[in-house]
C-alpha cells in the first residue's frame, strides 16, 4: 500500500530520476529549488546568452576584474589599518623613521608595509588595481563613445558607467589620502584649498569636512568609512545594475555578415564564454600581482609623515586626477573683491570646470538622441570613421586631457627636461585652446579620408600590386573585387538626412514660428550628419553599373 501510494504521487518513484536512474542529492536539491524558484528556466536562458567575440569587449572585463581585486585586497588591508589621527612616536622595523612623531594611520601603514606578512605586496596590488580600474573604465567608455554603443536602449547604462567613473575618482582620492604621508597630505591640502575657493560657503564647507581648522583630527576617520564602505557599496550596486542591463539588452556587436539589429553572432555564456572569462580574470589578477611585486608604487616611507608646513618635492596626484590639478596650476591667479568677499577665480573657475566637463560627457547620449530624433534601438555598432564629428569630439577631449596632464606635472617636466616652468605653463595655457581644435579638425579629415578609401574599395576593389600593360602602351594596376562579406561591412551603415527646419513659409504664405531649440537642433544636426560630415556611400545601382563594365582598375 505504501509503495503504491508513493508511486502514484511521485512520478520519479520516490528516489529515481526522470531517466529511471537513482537521483543524487544534487539532482534532488536542484529539482526542489526549481519547483519553488524556477531556477531551471532562468539558468537555461542565462547559459544560452550569446556574447560576441571581439577583443574590445574585454575592456569592460578588465574593469570588473580589477574591481574585484580591489575589494579582496581592500578587505585584507582593512584588517591592519588604523584610521586614526592620534599622534604617536614610531618604534618599528623601518629604522630611518624611528623616534619620529606621526599619526597612527601612518604608523599602521608602515606596519602593513614592513611587518605584516605580504602586506606590502597587497598594498601595491591594491594601488595598481585602482589605477588599472580607472584606466580600464576610461578606455571602455571611450570605446562605447566612439562606436555609438550608448544609443537607445543603453543610455541608462551609460549613466551607470559614467557615475562609476566619477565615484572611482572620489574613491581614489579618499584612499590615496588615508596613509597620511607627506604626499597624500599635500593632496588633501590641495583639495582643501579648492573647497575654500567656493564663494561665500567655501569656508563653512572646509570646516565641516575637516572638523575645524586644517588639518584637524577628523579627516582620516571620516575618509575611512567613505572609502571602505559608502563608495564601494554604491559602486558595487552600480556594477550589478550595469551587468543586469548588459544581460537584459542584446549585446552590441560590430557590423558584419549575419549581424543585424535582431540577432547576435557569438559564443554562448556556457561553457565557452565562462571558461574564457574565468581564465581572463586570473590573467588580470596575475598581471596586477606581477606589478605589485616588481614595480614600487606609493612608497610612503620615503615621504615621511605629513606636516602642514612641508611639501614633498615633485608632489603629483595619480594620473586620473592630473586633469583637475593641471587646470588649477595653469590658471592665472585672478581674484576679485565683491560685497566683502574675496573670490579666488584662479582656483574656483578650474575647480568648477572639471565637473562641468564630466557633466557634458554624461549627458552626451541624450543630446545626440535629441539632435538626430532617432527613437529606434541600436545593437550594431558604428565604425568611428562613419561618424567623424563624434569621433573628432572624443579625440579633442582626449587631447585636452593630455595637455592638462602636462600642466599638472609642469614642475616635473621642467626638472627632467631642463625647461622653464613658466614656458611650460604658458604652453599649456595656449594649448588648452589650440590643441583640441587642431585634434578635432585633423581627426575629422582623417575619418573623411577613410570614408573615401572605403568608397573606392567598394567601387574598384582591392589593390593587388599587379601592374598590367594595356594595348595602348599605358600601365594600370589590377584591382580584385571585394568579397560579399567585406562589401556588406563597408556599406551597411545608414546615411539618413539630418534634421531640417523646413520652409520658413507654409503653403498658405504664412511665416512659420521657429523656436530657438529647433534652430539649434537643425544646426547641430547639419554639423554632425550634414554633407560636410560624411562621404556618400556607393549605391547598389552605382556598383552594378561600374562592375558590369568589368572596371576593376
PDB file of N, CA and C in Angstrom, residues 318-355:
ATOM      1  N   UNK A 318      47.683  60.848  -8.511  1.00  0.00           N
ATOM      2  CA  UNK A 318      47.577  59.784  -9.501  1.00  0.00           C
ATOM      3  C   UNK A 318      47.074  60.365 -10.818  1.00  0.00           C
ATOM      4  N   UNK A 319      47.395  59.688 -11.918  1.00  0.00           N
ATOM      5  CA  UNK A 319      47.194  60.271 -13.242  1.00  0.00           C
ATOM      6  C   UNK A 319      45.746  60.690 -13.494  1.00  0.00           C
ATOM      7  N   UNK A 320      44.781  59.967 -12.907  1.00  0.00           N
ATOM      8  CA  UNK A 320      43.389  60.278 -13.216  1.00  0.00           C
ATOM      9  C   UNK A 320      42.911  61.564 -12.551  1.00  0.00           C
ATOM     10  N   UNK A 321      43.689  62.129 -11.615  1.00  0.00           N
ATOM     11  CA  UNK A 321      43.374  63.429 -11.026  1.00  0.00           C
ATOM     12  C   UNK A 321      44.290  64.526 -11.554  1.00  0.00           C
ATOM     13  N   UNK A 322      45.224  64.167 -12.433  1.00  0.00           N
ATOM     14  CA  UNK A 322      46.108  65.168 -13.017  1.00  0.00           C
ATOM     15  C   UNK A 322      45.369  66.190 -13.854  1.00  0.00           C
ATOM     16  N   UNK A 323      44.215  65.795 -14.412  1.00  0.00           N
ATOM     17  CA  UNK A 323      43.385  66.707 -15.207  1.00  0.00           C
ATOM     18  C   UNK A 323      42.969  67.910 -14.372  1.00  0.00           C
ATOM     19  N   UNK A 324      42.423  67.659 -13.182  1.00  0.00           N
ATOM     20  CA  UNK A 324      41.942  68.750 -12.339  1.00  0.00           C
ATOM     21  C   UNK A 324      43.090  69.593 -11.801  1.00  0.00           C
ATOM     22  N   UNK A 325      44.197  68.958 -11.425  1.00  0.00           N
ATOM     23  CA  UNK A 325      45.333  69.721 -10.921  1.00  0.00           C
ATOM     24  C   UNK A 325      45.953  70.564 -12.022  1.00  0.00           C
ATOM     25  N   UNK A 326      45.994  70.035 -13.239  1.00  0.00           N
ATOM     26  CA  UNK A 326      46.515  70.815 -14.357  1.00  0.00           C
ATOM     27  C   UNK A 326      45.704  72.069 -14.612  1.00  0.00           C
ATOM     28  N   UNK A 327      44.373  71.962 -14.470  1.00  0.00           N
ATOM     29  CA  UNK A 327      43.528  73.139 -14.635  1.00  0.00           C
ATOM     30  C   UNK A 327      43.902  74.239 -13.649  1.00  0.00           C
ATOM     31  N   UNK A 328      44.110  73.867 -12.392  1.00  0.00           N
ATOM     32  CA  UNK A 328      44.398  74.864 -11.363  1.00  0.00           C
ATOM     33  C   UNK A 328      45.822  75.394 -11.484  1.00  0.00           C
ATOM     34  N   UNK A 329      46.768  74.554 -11.861  1.00  0.00           N
ATOM     35  CA  UNK A 329      48.162  75.008 -11.924  1.00  0.00           C
ATOM     36  C   UNK A 329      48.382  76.048 -13.018  1.00  0.00           C
ATOM     37  N   UNK A 330      47.708  75.912 -14.140  1.00  0.00           N
ATOM     38  CA  UNK A 330      47.979  76.813 -15.267  1.00  0.00           C
ATOM     39  C   UNK A 330      47.015  77.991 -15.311  1.00  0.00           C
ATOM     40  N   UNK A 331      46.010  77.992 -14.457  1.00  0.00           N
ATOM     41  CA  UNK A 331      45.060  79.110 -14.437  1.00  0.00           C
ATOM     42  C   UNK A 331      45.732  80.347 -13.835  1.00  0.00           C
ATOM     43  N   UNK A 332      45.600  81.509 -14.473  1.00  0.00           N
ATOM     44  CA  UNK A 332      46.154  82.741 -13.874  1.00  0.00           C
ATOM     45  C   UNK A 332      45.559  83.001 -12.496  1.00  0.00           C
ATOM     46  N   UNK A 333      46.325  83.612 -11.631  1.00  0.00           N
ATOM     47  CA  UNK A 333      45.891  83.836 -10.258  1.00  0.00           C
ATOM     48  C   UNK A 333      44.946  85.020 -10.135  1.00  0.00           C
ATOM     49  N   UNK A 334      43.795  84.924 -10.755  1.00  0.00           N
ATOM     50  CA  UNK A 334      42.821  86.011 -10.706  1.00  0.00           C
ATOM     51  C   UNK A 334      42.052  85.977  -9.386  1.00  0.00           C
ATOM     52  N   UNK A 335      41.763  87.160  -8.874  1.00  0.00           N
ATOM     53  CA  UNK A 335      40.886  87.268  -7.727  1.00  0.00           C
ATOM     54  C   UNK A 335      40.229  88.648  -7.731  1.00  0.00           C
ATOM     55  N   UNK A 336      39.002  88.688  -7.252  1.00  0.00           N
ATOM     56  CA  UNK A 336      38.277  89.949  -7.185  1.00  0.00           C
ATOM     57  C   UNK A 336      37.635  90.060  -5.810  1.00  0.00           C
ATOM     58  N   UNK A 337      37.414  91.278  -5.372  1.00  0.00           N
ATOM     59  CA  UNK A 337      36.749  91.543  -4.107  1.00  0.00           C
ATOM     60  C   UNK A 337      35.347  92.083  -4.399  1.00  0.00           C
ATOM     61  N   UNK A 338      34.340  91.399  -3.868  1.00  0.00           N
ATOM     62  CA  UNK A 338      32.958  91.805  -4.117  1.00  0.00           C
ATOM     63  C   UNK A 338      32.135  91.573  -2.864  1.00  0.00           C
ATOM     64  N   UNK A 339      31.404  92.609  -2.455  1.00  0.00           N
ATOM     65  CA  UNK A 339      30.491  92.518  -1.318  1.00  0.00           C
ATOM     66  C   UNK A 339      31.186  91.975  -0.043  1.00  0.00           C
ATOM     67  N   UNK A 340      32.413  92.392   0.139  1.00  0.00           N
ATOM     68  CA  UNK A 340      33.126  91.986   1.333  1.00  0.00           C
ATOM     69  C   UNK A 340      33.728  90.595   1.266  1.00  0.00           C
ATOM     70  N   UNK A 341      33.697  89.976   0.094  1.00  0.00           N
ATOM     71  CA  UNK A 341      34.252  88.635  -0.065  1.00  0.00           C
ATOM     72  C   UNK A 341      35.338  88.658  -1.140  1.00  0.00           C
ATOM     73  N   UNK A 342      36.374  87.872  -0.924  1.00  0.00           N
ATOM     74  CA  UNK A 342      37.422  87.701  -1.928  1.00  0.00           C
ATOM     75  C   UNK A 342      37.123  86.448  -2.740  1.00  0.00           C
ATOM     76  N   UNK A 343      36.941  86.616  -4.033  1.00  0.00           N
ATOM     77  CA  UNK A 343      36.640  85.496  -4.919  1.00  0.00           C
ATOM     78  C   UNK A 343      37.930  85.042  -5.597  1.00  0.00           C
ATOM     79  N   UNK A 344      38.371  83.843  -5.288  1.00  0.00           N
ATOM     80  CA  UNK A 344      39.590  83.283  -5.876  1.00  0.00           C
ATOM     81  C   UNK A 344      39.238  82.615  -7.205  1.00  0.00           C
ATOM     82  N   UNK A 345      39.092  83.435  -8.250  1.00  0.00           N
ATOM     83  CA  UNK A 345      38.706  82.900  -9.553  1.00  0.00           C
ATOM     84  C   UNK A 345      39.787  81.991 -10.130  1.00  0.00           C
ATOM     85  N   UNK A 346      41.042  82.244  -9.767  1.00  0.00           N
ATOM     86  CA  UNK A 346      42.123  81.404 -10.276  1.00  0.00           C
ATOM     87  C   UNK A 346      42.042  79.967  -9.809  1.00  0.00           C
ATOM     88  N   UNK A 347      41.285  79.723  -8.741  1.00  0.00           N
ATOM     89  CA  UNK A 347      41.077  78.354  -8.248  1.00  0.00           C
ATOM     90  C   UNK A 347      39.648  77.896  -8.506  1.00  0.00           C
ATOM     91  N   UNK A 348      38.694  78.797  -8.296  1.00  0.00           N
ATOM     92  CA  UNK A 348      37.286  78.404  -8.391  1.00  0.00           C
ATOM     93  C   UNK A 348      36.878  78.046  -9.819  1.00  0.00           C
ATOM     94  N   UNK A 349      37.335  78.812 -10.817  1.00  0.00           N
ATOM     95  CA  UNK A 349      36.943  78.537 -12.203  1.00  0.00           C
ATOM     96  C   UNK A 349      37.402  77.145 -12.640  1.00  0.00           C
ATOM     97  N   UNK A 350      38.694  76.790 -12.495  1.00  0.00           N
ATOM     98  CA  UNK A 350      39.079  75.418 -12.881  1.00  0.00           C
ATOM     99  C   UNK A 350      38.464  74.352 -11.989  1.00  0.00           C
ATOM    100  N   UNK A 351      38.231  74.683 -10.716  1.00  0.00           N
ATOM    101  CA  UNK A 351      37.615  73.721  -9.803  1.00  0.00           C
ATOM    102  C   UNK A 351      36.203  73.354 -10.277  1.00  0.00           C
ATOM    103  N   UNK A 352      35.469  74.315 -10.830  1.00  0.00           N
ATOM    104  CA  UNK A 352      34.121  74.067 -11.335  1.00  0.00           C
ATOM    105  C   UNK A 352      34.130  73.568 -12.771  1.00  0.00           C
ATOM    106  N   UNK A 353      35.207  73.851 -13.513  1.00  0.00           N
ATOM    107  CA  UNK A 353      35.267  73.420 -14.910  1.00  0.00           C
ATOM    108  C   UNK A 353      35.356  71.908 -15.023  1.00  0.00           C
ATOM    109  N   UNK A 354      36.056  71.276 -14.089  1.00  0.00           N
ATOM    110  CA  UNK A 354      36.206  69.819 -14.130  1.00  0.00           C
ATOM    111  C   UNK A 354      34.859  69.098 -14.057  1.00  0.00           C
ATOM    112  N   UNK A 355      33.992  69.369 -13.060  1.00  0.00           N
ATOM    113  CA  UNK A 355      32.687  68.693 -13.057  1.00  0.00           C
ATOM    114  C   UNK A 355      31.808  69.065 -14.249  1.00  0.00           C
TER     115      UNK A 355
END
